[in-house]
C-alpha cells in the first residue's frame, strides 16, 4: 500500500489465496469458515447416521458388525453435537453479532482465529480413530464409564484429547462472544435493545463458559483412570461409576440448551421479520431464556432416573424438570402471538422457522412426558428418547440453522438464493424428518431399546419406515449444499434490506456486507 | 371422576390408534404395537395411566397452540392483504400463559409422585433375587430359602444363523433365552441389581421396571405380577458390542409350580457340586466344552477359533491355547486386563470351565494338544487363587 493511501488501510479487502483463511482475524471470514466446517461435519455425521439407518432397515445383521455399529452411533453423536450444531451457531454468532450490535469486529480477533483453527484438527484426530486397529470410540456419545474407561478401545485417548481441543475452542469462542457483546455495543444499544439472537447467544456463551470446563474435567478423570491408575469411576478401586454420570450430565444438560438457545434467537428474528410485526413479549423472551438457562443447571439427573437415586433426589429432579415447560411454553406462545394478526409471507427462512415452532414443540411435549419420573422408567434408553431429542435437535436446532442460512445468505453473498429450490429443500426436509423420527416414538413405546444394531421382529415395520425417511432427509441435504453454492456464485442481486419486514442494524449495511462494517459505530436512538 | 375421564380418554386414544392401524393393512403391513404396554402389575398399570394422562394433556395443549398457529397462518397472510397489527406486549397474556401451564404441571406432579413413591417401597418382599449384569448375559441368584443356592446364567438362545440372515427368524427373535428367570405370581418379589463389568439396565416393559445394574452398587426394584405368563425385555443401557443381544425372559408361574421348579433347581445344583468331584474323560470334557464354547466364546473367537483380529485374537494355534495349560487356565479364569477377554471364573461352573479349556486345546481349529484339565483341578486353581 502506497504511503499516500495510508488512510485506506482501514478499508482494505481480504488477502488473496489460502493465507486469507489461515491468518484472518476478520469476523466474517471466520464466521464463513465455521459455517463451511459445520456443513462438512453435518454431511459426515449424516453419513454415519445413514450407515445406522441402513443397518436398521431390516432385522438381522446386514452391513456392519455390532462393534462398528456402536462406533457409528458414537461418532454420529459426537460429530453432530460438537462438529455440526455448535460450530454452526458460533459461525452465525461471528458473522451476525458484530453486525447486529454495530461493532467493527469481534472483541478478540486473534483468539477468534485460533478458536476456529483448533476445530479441524480436533475432528481430524477424532475421525482418525476410525482407521485405527482398535476402531473408533464405541461407547456412545455419552461415554459412560466404565465402558469408556476400563472396557474402552485404545483409541479412547485420542477421543479424550479431541474433546479437550473442542472444549478449548468453545471456551475461547464463548469468551470472545461475551467480550464482544458486553463491550462493543454501539452507543445507545442498551441490553434491552439488543436483538434476541444476541441475547440468546450471550446467555449461551455463559452456559458454555460454565460447563465446558466440567466436560474437560470428566474426560481428564477418564484419562487418569485409563493411564495413571486412579479409580474415579472404577468400583473395584473404590470409585463410583455413577459419579461419571453426574459430572457428565452437569455438563450435558446445559449443553442441550447451548444447542437450542441460539436457535430461539434465530427463530425470534425470522418470525418477526416475515410476520412484519414486532416480536411479541421481547422482555419476557429475555427472562424466559434466562430462566431456562438457570434451570438447566438443576435438572441434570433427569437423565439418570433409572440409576437408583434416592426418592427425594428423584422427586427434586422431576419437579425441576417439569418447571422448564413453563418458560419454554412462554417462548412458543410469544412466537405465535407475534404471527397472530401479522402479515405473514412464506419465504424459505419462514417455512423453516414455522416448522421449528411446530416440531420443537413436539419435542417439548415428549420432554414433558420424559420428566414424569415413573413414566420415564418405561421411556429411558428407548427409541422414544431418540425421537424426543432428535425432534428438538434436527427440526429444532438444525432447522433453525438452515432458516438462519437462508435468512442471512443474501447479506453474506449479496445474491438471493433460488426461492423455488429453497422451498423444495424445505418440503423434502420437513417430510423426510417426520417420516424419519415420528415412527421412532412408537418404536420406543413398544419397547425397542436405543443403540442396538438388530431388533425383534415386531419393530420391523416402523424401522423400515424410519430408514426411508432418513434417506429422504439425508439426500435432500445435497440440495441445500447446491443452493448455497449457487447463491454464493451468483443470482439475483440482494438489496441492503433484503426482506421487506427486516429490522435491525445488519440490514443497514449493503449486501454483500463489506469486509469491514461499522468501523464508525452507528448511533441507536 | 378422574378414572372416568381416563377411561374415556383411553377409549379415544384407542380410537385414534385403531383408525391409524386400519390404514396399515392397505399398505400391506401388519399392525405393530404403537403404544406403551399396560403391563401386568399394579405399578405398570399406574405408569400407563400417567403416560396416557400426560399424552392427553399434551394433545389438548397442542390442539390449542397449533390451532391458533394454523389459524394465524391462514388468516393473516400477506398474500391475502393482511395488514400487520402493531401490538407487541401484553402483561396479562404473559401472566396467563405462565400460570396455566404451572397449574397443569402441579396437577401432573401429584399422581406422578404417588406412583413413584410406590415403586420405591421394596419392603415386605417374599422372595429376593440378585440380578447381575455381565457382558453380555444376565445372572440370577435366588437369595431366599434354605437348601442349595440356585444360581444360573440366562443367555440369548437365538441361533447366530438367524442373526446372520442365514436362517428364518423365529417368533421371539432376539427375545429368547436358554433359561428364563422364574418367579411366582401374586407374590412381592424384590430384585437386587448389580453388575460385574460395565453398567447394564434390566428392563421388562410389562413390569414397568427399568433399573440400572451398576458395578459396585446394589439397586433395588420390586414386582408383584398379577397374571402368569412369559414376559420379555432387553438390556437398556449400552454395555458393549453385544448390547443388543442380552434379552430378559421372565416366566411367571403359580406358587406351587414355582416351589417345584425351585426344588428341582436346588437338586440340580447339588448334582453339579457332586459332578465336579467325579472322574472325567477327555471326550466327555470336550463334549461339555463344545456347548460352553458355543454359548460364551463363539461371538468373539468365532466357530473356527480364528477370532476377529486384532480385537479378538485367534485361539487356533495361539501360544496360550497350545502352550502350558496353567497359563490357559489363568486367562480363562481371570480374563485379560485391558482387553475384551472377561474373567470367566465367576461366570461358569468348574465343569464348564474344565470343558471349555479342554475343548479349546483339543478340538478347536487346528489345536490337538492332547492334555486335559478336570473340574476338580479347576476348583483347586480357584481356591489357590483366593
JSON list of N, CA, C and O in Angstrom, two decimals, chain A residues 389-416:
[
{"chain": "A", "resi": 389, "resn": "UNK", "atom": "N", "xyz": [-35.15, -36.40, 21.44]},
{"chain": "A", "resi": 389, "resn": "UNK", "atom": "CA", "xyz": [-34.04, -35.44, 21.31]},
{"chain": "A", "resi": 389, "resn": "UNK", "atom": "C", "xyz": [-33.72, -35.14, 19.86]},
{"chain": "A", "resi": 389, "resn": "UNK", "atom": "O", "xyz": [-33.18, -34.07, 19.56]},
{"chain": "A", "resi": 390, "resn": "UNK", "atom": "N", "xyz": [-34.09, -36.05, 18.94]},
{"chain": "A", "resi": 390, "resn": "UNK", "atom": "CA", "xyz": [-33.92, -35.67, 17.54]},
{"chain": "A", "resi": 390, "resn": "UNK", "atom": "C", "xyz": [-34.95, -34.63, 17.13]},
{"chain": "A", "resi": 390, "resn": "UNK", "atom": "O", "xyz": [-34.67, -33.79, 16.28]},
{"chain": "A", "resi": 391, "resn": "UNK", "atom": "N", "xyz": [-36.14, -34.68, 17.71]},
{"chain": "A", "resi": 391, "resn": "UNK", "atom": "CA", "xyz": [-37.13, -33.65, 17.39]},
{"chain": "A", "resi": 391, "resn": "UNK", "atom": "C", "xyz": [-36.65, -32.27, 17.86]},
{"chain": "A", "resi": 391, "resn": "UNK", "atom": "O", "xyz": [-36.90, -31.27, 17.19]},
{"chain": "A", "resi": 392, "resn": "UNK", "atom": "N", "xyz": [-35.99, -32.19, 18.98]},
{"chain": "A", "resi": 392, "resn": "UNK", "atom": "CA", "xyz": [-35.51, -30.87, 19.39]},
{"chain": "A", "resi": 392, "resn": "UNK", "atom": "C", "xyz": [-34.21, -30.49, 18.69]},
{"chain": "A", "resi": 392, "resn": "UNK", "atom": "O", "xyz": [-33.93, -29.31, 18.52]},
{"chain": "A", "resi": 393, "resn": "UNK", "atom": "N", "xyz": [-33.44, -31.48, 18.27]},
{"chain": "A", "resi": 393, "resn": "UNK", "atom": "CA", "xyz": [-32.15, -31.14, 17.66]},
{"chain": "A", "resi": 393, "resn": "UNK", "atom": "C", "xyz": [-32.20, -31.00, 16.15]},
{"chain": "A", "resi": 393, "resn": "UNK", "atom": "O", "xyz": [-31.49, -30.18, 15.59]},
{"chain": "A", "resi": 394, "resn": "UNK", "atom": "N", "xyz": [-32.99, -31.80, 15.46]},
{"chain": "A", "resi": 394, "resn": "UNK", "atom": "CA", "xyz": [-32.98, -31.69, 14.00]},
{"chain": "A", "resi": 394, "resn": "UNK", "atom": "C", "xyz": [-34.01, -30.65, 13.52]},
{"chain": "A", "resi": 394, "resn": "UNK", "atom": "O", "xyz": [-33.63, -29.60, 13.04]},
{"chain": "A", "resi": 395, "resn": "UNK", "atom": "N", "xyz": [-35.32, -30.92, 13.67]},
{"chain": "A", "resi": 395, "resn": "UNK", "atom": "CA", "xyz": [-36.21, -29.83, 13.28]},
{"chain": "A", "resi": 395, "resn": "UNK", "atom": "C", "xyz": [-36.13, -28.67, 14.26]},
{"chain": "A", "resi": 395, "resn": "UNK", "atom": "O", "xyz": [-36.70, -27.61, 14.02]},
{"chain": "A", "resi": 396, "resn": "UNK", "atom": "N", "xyz": [-35.42, -28.85, 15.36]},
{"chain": "A", "resi": 396, "resn": "UNK", "atom": "CA", "xyz": [-35.15, -27.74, 16.27]},
{"chain": "A", "resi": 396, "resn": "UNK", "atom": "C", "xyz": [-33.88, -27.03, 15.82]},
{"chain": "A", "resi": 396, "resn": "UNK", "atom": "O", "xyz": [-33.91, -26.17, 14.93]},
{"chain": "A", "resi": 397, "resn": "UNK", "atom": "N", "xyz": [-32.76, -27.41, 16.41]},
{"chain": "A", "resi": 397, "resn": "UNK", "atom": "CA", "xyz": [-31.50, -26.71, 16.17]},
{"chain": "A", "resi": 397, "resn": "UNK", "atom": "C", "xyz": [-31.14, -26.66, 14.68]},
{"chain": "A", "resi": 397, "resn": "UNK", "atom": "O", "xyz": [-30.84, -25.59, 14.15]},
{"chain": "A", "resi": 398, "resn": "UNK", "atom": "N", "xyz": [-31.18, -27.80, 14.00]},
{"chain": "A", "resi": 398, "resn": "UNK", "atom": "CA", "xyz": [-30.70, -27.83, 12.61]},
{"chain": "A", "resi": 398, "resn": "UNK", "atom": "C", "xyz": [-31.60, -27.00, 11.69]},
{"chain": "A", "resi": 398, "resn": "UNK", "atom": "O", "xyz": [-31.11, -26.24, 10.85]},
{"chain": "A", "resi": 399, "resn": "UNK", "atom": "N", "xyz": [-32.91, -27.11, 11.88]},
{"chain": "A", "resi": 399, "resn": "UNK", "atom": "CA", "xyz": [-33.81, -26.29, 11.04]},
{"chain": "A", "resi": 399, "resn": "UNK", "atom": "C", "xyz": [-33.56, -24.81, 11.28]},
{"chain": "A", "resi": 399, "resn": "UNK", "atom": "O", "xyz": [-33.65, -24.00, 10.36]},
{"chain": "A", "resi": 400, "resn": "UNK", "atom": "N", "xyz": [-33.28, -24.44, 12.54]},
{"chain": "A", "resi": 400, "resn": "UNK", "atom": "CA", "xyz": [-33.05, -23.02, 12.80]},
{"chain": "A", "resi": 400, "resn": "UNK", "atom": "C", "xyz": [-31.77, -22.56, 12.12]},
{"chain": "A", "resi": 400, "resn": "UNK", "atom": "O", "xyz": [-31.68, -21.43, 11.65]},
{"chain": "A", "resi": 401, "resn": "UNK", "atom": "N", "xyz": [-30.77, -23.46, 12.04]},
{"chain": "A", "resi": 401, "resn": "UNK", "atom": "CA", "xyz": [-29.52, -23.09, 11.36]},
{"chain": "A", "resi": 401, "resn": "UNK", "atom": "C", "xyz": [-29.79, -22.91, 9.86]},
{"chain": "A", "resi": 401, "resn": "UNK", "atom": "O", "xyz": [-29.28, -21.98, 9.22]},
{"chain": "A", "resi": 402, "resn": "UNK", "atom": "N", "xyz": [-30.63, -23.80, 9.32]},
{"chain": "A", "resi": 402, "resn": "UNK", "atom": "CA", "xyz": [-30.96, -23.66, 7.90]},
{"chain": "A", "resi": 402, "resn": "UNK", "atom": "C", "xyz": [-31.78, -22.40, 7.66]},
{"chain": "A", "resi": 402, "resn": "UNK", "atom": "O", "xyz": [-31.55, -21.66, 6.69]},
{"chain": "A", "resi": 403, "resn": "UNK", "atom": "N", "xyz": [-32.73, -22.14, 8.57]},
{"chain": "A", "resi": 403, "resn": "UNK", "atom": "CA", "xyz": [-33.52, -20.92, 8.46]},
{"chain": "A", "resi": 403, "resn": "UNK", "atom": "C", "xyz": [-32.59, -19.72, 8.47]},
{"chain": "A", "resi": 403, "resn": "UNK", "atom": "O", "xyz": [-32.71, -18.81, 7.63]},
{"chain": "A", "resi": 404, "resn": "UNK", "atom": "N", "xyz": [-31.62, -19.73, 9.39]},
{"chain": "A", "resi": 404, "resn": "UNK", "atom": "CA", "xyz": [-30.69, -18.61, 9.51]},
{"chain": "A", "resi": 404, "resn": "UNK", "atom": "C", "xyz": [-29.86, -18.48, 8.25]},
{"chain": "A", "resi": 404, "resn": "UNK", "atom": "O", "xyz": [-29.59, -17.36, 7.78]},
{"chain": "A", "resi": 405, "resn": "UNK", "atom": "N", "xyz": [-29.45, -19.61, 7.68]},
{"chain": "A", "resi": 405, "resn": "UNK", "atom": "CA", "xyz": [-28.65, -19.56, 6.46]},
{"chain": "A", "resi": 405, "resn": "UNK", "atom": "C", "xyz": [-29.44, -18.90, 5.33]},
{"chain": "A", "resi": 405, "resn": "UNK", "atom": "O", "xyz": [-28.94, -18.00, 4.65]},
{"chain": "A", "resi": 406, "resn": "UNK", "atom": "N", "xyz": [-30.68, -19.35, 5.12]},
{"chain": "A", "resi": 406, "resn": "UNK", "atom": "CA", "xyz": [-31.48, -18.73, 4.05]},
{"chain": "A", "resi": 406, "resn": "UNK", "atom": "C", "xyz": [-31.76, -17.26, 4.35]},
{"chain": "A", "resi": 406, "resn": "UNK", "atom": "O", "xyz": [-31.82, -16.43, 3.45]},
{"chain": "A", "resi": 407, "resn": "UNK", "atom": "N", "xyz": [-31.93, -16.96, 5.63]},
{"chain": "A", "resi": 407, "resn": "UNK", "atom": "CA", "xyz": [-32.30, -15.60, 6.04]},
{"chain": "A", "resi": 407, "resn": "UNK", "atom": "C", "xyz": [-31.15, -14.62, 5.77]},
{"chain": "A", "resi": 407, "resn": "UNK", "atom": "O", "xyz": [-31.35, -13.53, 5.25]},
{"chain": "A", "resi": 408, "resn": "UNK", "atom": "N", "xyz": [-29.94, -15.05, 6.14]},
{"chain": "A", "resi": 408, "resn": "UNK", "atom": "CA", "xyz": [-28.81, -14.12, 6.06]},
{"chain": "A", "resi": 408, "resn": "UNK", "atom": "C", "xyz": [-27.92, -14.36, 4.84]},
{"chain": "A", "resi": 408, "resn": "UNK", "atom": "O", "xyz": [-27.01, -13.58, 4.57]},
{"chain": "A", "resi": 409, "resn": "UNK", "atom": "N", "xyz": [-28.16, -15.44, 4.09]},
{"chain": "A", "resi": 409, "resn": "UNK", "atom": "CA", "xyz": [-27.34, -15.74, 2.92]},
{"chain": "A", "resi": 409, "resn": "UNK", "atom": "C", "xyz": [-27.26, -14.54, 1.95]},
{"chain": "A", "resi": 409, "resn": "UNK", "atom": "O", "xyz": [-26.16, -14.23, 1.47]},
{"chain": "A", "resi": 410, "resn": "UNK", "atom": "N", "xyz": [-28.39, -13.86, 1.66]},
{"chain": "A", "resi": 410, "resn": "UNK", "atom": "CA", "xyz": [-28.30, -12.71, 0.75]},
{"chain": "A", "resi": 410, "resn": "UNK", "atom": "C", "xyz": [-27.39, -11.61, 1.32]},
{"chain": "A", "resi": 410, "resn": "UNK", "atom": "O", "xyz": [-26.72, -10.91, 0.57]},
{"chain": "A", "resi": 411, "resn": "UNK", "atom": "N", "xyz": [-27.38, -11.49, 2.64]},
{"chain": "A", "resi": 411, "resn": "UNK", "atom": "CA", "xyz": [-26.50, -10.49, 3.26]},
{"chain": "A", "resi": 411, "resn": "UNK", "atom": "C", "xyz": [-25.03, -10.92, 3.14]},
{"chain": "A", "resi": 411, "resn": "UNK", "atom": "O", "xyz": [-24.14, -10.09, 2.95]},
{"chain": "A", "resi": 412, "resn": "UNK", "atom": "N", "xyz": [-24.79, -12.22, 3.23]},
{"chain": "A", "resi": 412, "resn": "UNK", "atom": "CA", "xyz": [-23.41, -12.71, 3.17]},
{"chain": "A", "resi": 412, "resn": "UNK", "atom": "C", "xyz": [-22.87, -12.68, 1.74]},
{"chain": "A", "resi": 412, "resn": "UNK", "atom": "O", "xyz": [-21.73, -12.32, 1.51]},
{"chain": "A", "resi": 413, "resn": "UNK", "atom": "N", "xyz": [-23.71, -13.11, 0.78]},
{"chain": "A", "resi": 413, "resn": "UNK", "atom": "CA", "xyz": [-23.21, -13.29, -0.58]},
{"chain": "A", "resi": 413, "resn": "UNK", "atom": "C", "xyz": [-23.59, -12.13, -1.50]},
{"chain": "A", "resi": 413, "resn": "UNK", "atom": "O", "xyz": [-23.02, -11.99, -2.58]},
{"chain": "A", "resi": 414, "resn": "UNK", "atom": "N", "xyz": [-24.58, -11.36, -1.10]},
{"chain": "A", "resi": 414, "resn": "UNK", "atom": "CA", "xyz": [-25.06, -10.31, -1.98]},
{"chain": "A", "resi": 414, "resn": "UNK", "atom": "C", "xyz": [-26.05, -10.81, -3.01]},
{"chain": "A", "resi": 414, "resn": "UNK", "atom": "O", "xyz": [-26.58, -10.03, -3.80]},
{"chain": "A", "resi": 415, "resn": "UNK", "atom": "N", "xyz": [-26.30, -12.12, -3.03]},
{"chain": "A", "resi": 415, "resn": "UNK", "atom": "CA", "xyz": [-27.22, -12.70, -4.01]},
{"chain": "A", "resi": 415, "resn": "UNK", "atom": "C", "xyz": [-28.39, -13.37, -3.31]},
{"chain": "A", "resi": 415, "resn": "UNK", "atom": "O", "xyz": [-28.23, -13.97, -2.25]},
{"chain": "A", "resi": 416, "resn": "UNK", "atom": "N", "xyz": [-29.55, -13.32, -3.96]},
{"chain": "A", "resi": 416, "resn": "UNK", "atom": "CA", "xyz": [-30.69, -14.09, -3.46]},
{"chain": "A", "resi": 416, "resn": "UNK", "atom": "C", "xyz": [-30.48, -15.56, -3.81]},
{"chain": "A", "resi": 416, "resn": "UNK", "atom": "O", "xyz": [-29.98, -15.88, -4.89]}
]
